XYZ file of C-alpha atoms in Angstrom:
278
model
C 47.549 -150.935 -246.016
C 49.871 -149.078 -243.685
C 53.562 -149.389 -244.432
C 55.350 -151.763 -242.050
C 57.786 -149.981 -239.777
C 60.904 -151.484 -238.276
C 58.968 -151.659 -235.017
C 56.228 -153.859 -236.496
C 58.747 -155.945 -238.437
C 60.793 -156.608 -235.320
C 57.707 -157.290 -233.207
C 56.635 -159.859 -235.834
C 60.042 -161.516 -235.629
C 59.984 -161.620 -231.822
C 56.514 -163.198 -231.874
C 57.581 -165.901 -234.351
C 57.386 -169.237 -232.511
C 60.195 -170.668 -234.650
C 62.800 -168.044 -233.739
C 65.637 -169.170 -231.495
C 66.035 -167.567 -228.099
C 69.353 -166.038 -229.138
C 67.832 -164.462 -232.259
C 64.754 -163.355 -230.317
C 66.988 -161.602 -227.785
C 68.921 -160.002 -230.647
C 65.691 -158.826 -232.304
C 64.563 -157.424 -228.957
C 67.813 -155.474 -228.661
C 67.277 -154.070 -232.170
C 63.742 -153.050 -231.214
C 64.976 -151.374 -228.017
C 67.557 -149.451 -230.056
C 64.893 -148.382 -232.561
C 62.563 -147.201 -229.786
C 65.365 -145.123 -228.232
C 66.733 -143.629 -231.455
C 63.702 -143.671 -233.758
C 65.835 -145.246 -236.485
C 68.240 -148.113 -237.212
C 71.781 -147.899 -238.520
C 72.555 -149.456 -241.905
C 74.144 -152.473 -240.241
C 71.107 -153.046 -238.045
C 68.784 -152.701 -241.042
C 70.714 -155.523 -242.760
C 70.256 -157.714 -239.680
C 66.490 -157.178 -239.711
C 66.420 -158.379 -243.317
C 68.695 -161.326 -242.461
C 66.442 -162.457 -239.601
C 63.303 -162.034 -241.707
C 64.836 -164.206 -244.413
C 66.050 -166.792 -241.909
C 62.578 -167.170 -240.399
C 60.481 -166.696 -243.522
C 57.694 -169.292 -243.983
C 59.439 -170.597 -247.115
C 62.799 -171.141 -245.408
C 61.214 -172.684 -242.322
C 59.207 -175.095 -244.482
C 62.359 -176.048 -246.419
C 64.296 -176.590 -243.167
C 61.494 -178.743 -241.744
C 61.555 -180.931 -244.854
C 65.343 -181.124 -244.882
C 65.654 -181.935 -241.164
C 62.539 -184.055 -240.804
C 64.303 -186.929 -239.049
C 65.879 -184.753 -236.368
C 62.648 -182.808 -235.834
C 60.706 -186.035 -235.362
C 63.299 -187.137 -232.796
C 63.080 -183.820 -230.973
C 59.272 -183.668 -231.093
C 59.065 -187.149 -229.551
C 61.426 -186.128 -226.757
C 59.614 -182.805 -226.204
C 56.332 -184.673 -225.664
C 57.976 -186.755 -222.916
C 59.452 -183.860 -220.952
C 57.680 -182.137 -218.096
C 56.254 -178.706 -219.011
C 58.373 -175.790 -217.775
C 61.288 -178.115 -216.897
C 64.870 -177.553 -218.046
C 64.623 -180.542 -220.401
C 61.403 -179.174 -221.874
C 62.819 -175.710 -222.505
C 66.125 -177.030 -223.850
C 64.427 -179.411 -226.279
C 62.141 -176.642 -227.496
C 65.160 -174.422 -228.174
C 66.730 -177.213 -230.252
C 63.519 -177.626 -232.233
C 63.499 -173.930 -233.090
C 67.169 -174.059 -234.027
C 66.656 -176.977 -236.395
C 63.611 -175.288 -237.938
C 65.906 -172.358 -238.721
C 68.249 -174.859 -240.442
C 71.013 -174.260 -237.933
C 73.243 -177.233 -237.154
C 73.394 -178.526 -233.586
C 76.839 -178.389 -231.981
C 78.558 -181.418 -230.498
C 77.881 -180.021 -227.028
C 74.189 -179.680 -227.852
C 74.105 -183.250 -229.164
C 75.731 -184.489 -225.936
C 73.071 -182.714 -223.852
C 70.349 -184.031 -226.166
C 71.512 -187.627 -225.705
C 71.617 -187.139 -221.934
C 68.043 -185.795 -221.891
C 66.908 -188.685 -224.116
C 68.456 -191.190 -221.687
C 66.592 -189.485 -218.828
C 63.319 -189.870 -220.750
C 63.610 -193.339 -222.284
C 60.984 -196.032 -221.618
C 62.641 -197.255 -218.401
C 63.055 -193.717 -217.071
C 59.462 -192.829 -217.924
C 58.199 -195.975 -216.155
C 60.253 -195.113 -213.052
C 58.941 -191.557 -213.187
C 55.340 -192.773 -213.362
C 55.978 -195.024 -210.353
C 57.443 -192.077 -208.428
C 54.442 -189.889 -209.239
C 52.099 -192.522 -207.822
C 54.237 -192.867 -204.703
C 54.232 -189.108 -204.157
C 50.465 -188.917 -204.606
C 49.770 -191.798 -202.212
C 52.301 -191.091 -199.449
C 51.394 -187.875 -197.539
C 54.751 -187.857 -195.749
C 56.655 -187.466 -199.035
C 54.705 -184.303 -199.786
C 54.953 -183.035 -196.195
C 58.740 -183.484 -196.229
C 58.889 -181.594 -199.530
C 56.850 -178.720 -198.055
C 59.068 -178.510 -194.943
C 62.216 -178.485 -197.104
C 60.659 -175.975 -199.527
C 59.908 -173.524 -196.699
C 63.505 -173.821 -195.543
C 64.914 -173.243 -199.034
C 62.655 -170.262 -199.714
C 64.554 -168.588 -196.874
C 68.031 -169.711 -197.993
C 67.692 -169.084 -201.729
C 68.692 -172.546 -202.952
C 66.282 -174.694 -205.038
C 64.035 -171.632 -205.074
C 62.177 -172.396 -208.317
C 61.305 -175.936 -207.220
C 60.481 -174.766 -203.692
C 58.179 -172.037 -205.017
C 56.259 -174.554 -207.132
C 55.925 -177.024 -204.260
C 54.450 -174.310 -202.050
C 52.364 -172.457 -204.607
C 51.311 -174.990 -207.232
C 49.125 -177.650 -205.604
C 49.172 -180.179 -208.509
C 52.955 -179.885 -208.955
C 54.967 -183.033 -208.296
C 58.757 -182.652 -208.228
C 60.752 -185.187 -210.205
C 62.468 -187.953 -208.284
C 65.798 -186.186 -208.903
C 64.466 -182.814 -207.746
C 63.005 -184.377 -204.612
C 66.203 -186.213 -203.677
C 68.400 -183.161 -204.238
C 66.166 -180.891 -202.181
C 64.939 -183.218 -199.423
C 67.668 -185.828 -198.958
C 70.676 -183.554 -198.479
C 72.190 -183.157 -194.994
C 70.791 -179.658 -194.429
C 67.209 -180.555 -195.257
C 67.538 -183.690 -193.136
C 68.511 -181.563 -190.117
C 65.480 -179.355 -190.753
C 63.217 -182.410 -190.965
C 64.706 -183.812 -187.753
C 63.810 -180.586 -185.951
C 60.380 -180.454 -187.546
C 59.381 -183.967 -186.467
C 61.069 -183.881 -183.042
C 58.817 -183.656 -179.987
C 58.932 -180.107 -178.587
C 60.991 -179.736 -175.434
C 58.531 -177.247 -173.979
C 54.749 -177.396 -173.974
C 52.069 -174.688 -174.298
C 51.538 -172.971 -170.951
C 55.092 -173.671 -169.764
C 57.347 -170.767 -168.726
C 60.696 -170.394 -170.491
C 63.430 -167.779 -170.693
C 66.252 -166.960 -173.086
C 69.495 -168.867 -173.016
C 72.604 -166.850 -172.237
C 73.832 -167.157 -175.838
C 70.503 -166.186 -177.440
C 71.165 -163.553 -180.129
C 69.738 -160.098 -179.567
C 67.632 -160.349 -182.721
C 65.316 -162.953 -181.238
C 64.728 -160.717 -178.187
C 63.341 -157.873 -180.281
C 59.762 -157.087 -179.293
C 58.260 -154.190 -181.192
C 61.603 -152.455 -181.649
C 62.761 -152.873 -178.024
C 64.905 -155.668 -176.607
C 63.758 -157.971 -173.827
C 66.173 -158.852 -171.041
C 67.583 -162.347 -171.232
C 65.977 -163.389 -167.924
C 62.438 -162.324 -168.842
C 59.892 -165.107 -168.336
C 57.766 -166.070 -171.348
C 54.839 -168.434 -171.685
C 54.835 -170.930 -174.543
C 51.764 -170.215 -176.656
C 52.454 -172.652 -179.499
C 55.135 -174.985 -180.814
C 55.754 -175.399 -184.570
C 54.503 -171.815 -184.826
C 56.248 -171.057 -188.135
C 58.215 -172.870 -190.868
C 61.764 -173.815 -189.937
C 64.337 -171.653 -191.723
C 67.542 -172.861 -190.060
C 69.350 -176.194 -190.381
C 70.770 -175.904 -186.858
C 69.774 -178.388 -184.173
C 66.787 -177.175 -182.158
C 65.388 -174.910 -184.893
C 61.711 -175.627 -184.137
C 59.949 -172.258 -183.904
C 57.911 -171.338 -180.805
C 55.405 -168.549 -180.277
C 56.111 -166.972 -176.890
C 54.248 -164.403 -174.791
C 56.469 -162.443 -172.374
C 54.889 -162.137 -168.923
C 53.071 -158.830 -168.628
C 53.106 -158.164 -172.370
C 50.364 -158.362 -175.002
C 52.637 -158.990 -177.975
C 54.088 -162.386 -178.865
C 57.355 -163.213 -180.576
C 58.776 -166.176 -182.509
C 61.919 -167.824 -181.149
C 63.772 -171.004 -182.082
C 63.888 -173.765 -179.488
C 67.691 -173.646 -179.259
C 67.516 -170.087 -177.888
C 65.243 -170.812 -174.905
C 65.308 -172.930 -171.738
C 62.975 -173.756 -168.897
C 62.492 -170.777 -166.584
C 64.018 -171.449 -163.173
C 62.154 -168.561 -161.650
C 59.752 -165.867 -162.759
C 61.797 -163.386 -164.757
C 61.339 -159.691 -165.077
C 58.905 -158.467 -167.721
C 60.758 -155.170 -167.974
C 62.850 -154.328 -170.983
C-alpha cells in the first residue's frame, strides 16, 4: 500500500463529514501551503496530527456517546429546518462541533434556542399553512417574482431572489417573503407593476425634458429629446427601480429599426411628430 502523504491525509480530513467548518478551513489552508511548498513545517505537521486525532473514528464515537442528549436535540431540530437555509447550516455546524466534543458557547446556545423557537410545533404549523397559501394564491408568487427581479438588480436579498427566479419548487419562508415583498421599496415596485400603463401600444410618445441621457442611447448614439417614438409594448421588462412610474416600455423611434427600453416616468405623450434624427 502506498504511503499516505500529507496531501492525502489532509484531503481525508477535509472530506470528513464530522469536521467543523473552522477546522475544515484550517485543513484546507494547510493543504494549500503543502501544495505551494511541497512540505509542511514542524508546527503544521503537529496540527495535522492534532486534527486527525480530534476527528478519529474512536474519538467521534466517544463524543457521540458522551453528548448523546445534545446530539438528539440537534438532530431533531436539523430535521425541521429547511434545506440550504441559515438555520439548517447553523444546526449542522453545531452537530459537527458536538461530535468533535467541543463545547457550545453561550452565544451559540442563545442562537440555538432562537432557532428552536422558530421551529417549534406552533411555528411549524404556521409554516405549513403559509406553504399552502403560497401554492394556492398565484398573486403571492407573482409578487415574489416581481420583487425578486427588482432585487437581482439592486443586490439586496440576492440569494432568496435567485432561488425564487431559478428554482421553480422553491417557496420562501413567511419571514423571507415579508422582508423582501412587504418593504416600502418593493411595494413601490409592485404599485408600478400593477398600475395601468399611461400609454398604449401604437401611441406616439417623446422623452420628457428631464429624461437622463442613458435612456436615449440607441446603438451607441443619443436620440434627441423631441424624437417621436411609437409604443411597441408596455411591461416590456422587469422593473428595476423603486421610483414612481418605473414600468418599462419598448419604444420604436420613428424612422428607426431598433427599439429601446425606457421607463414610463421618462416619456410623455408626443404633442407633434418629432425628428427621427440623432
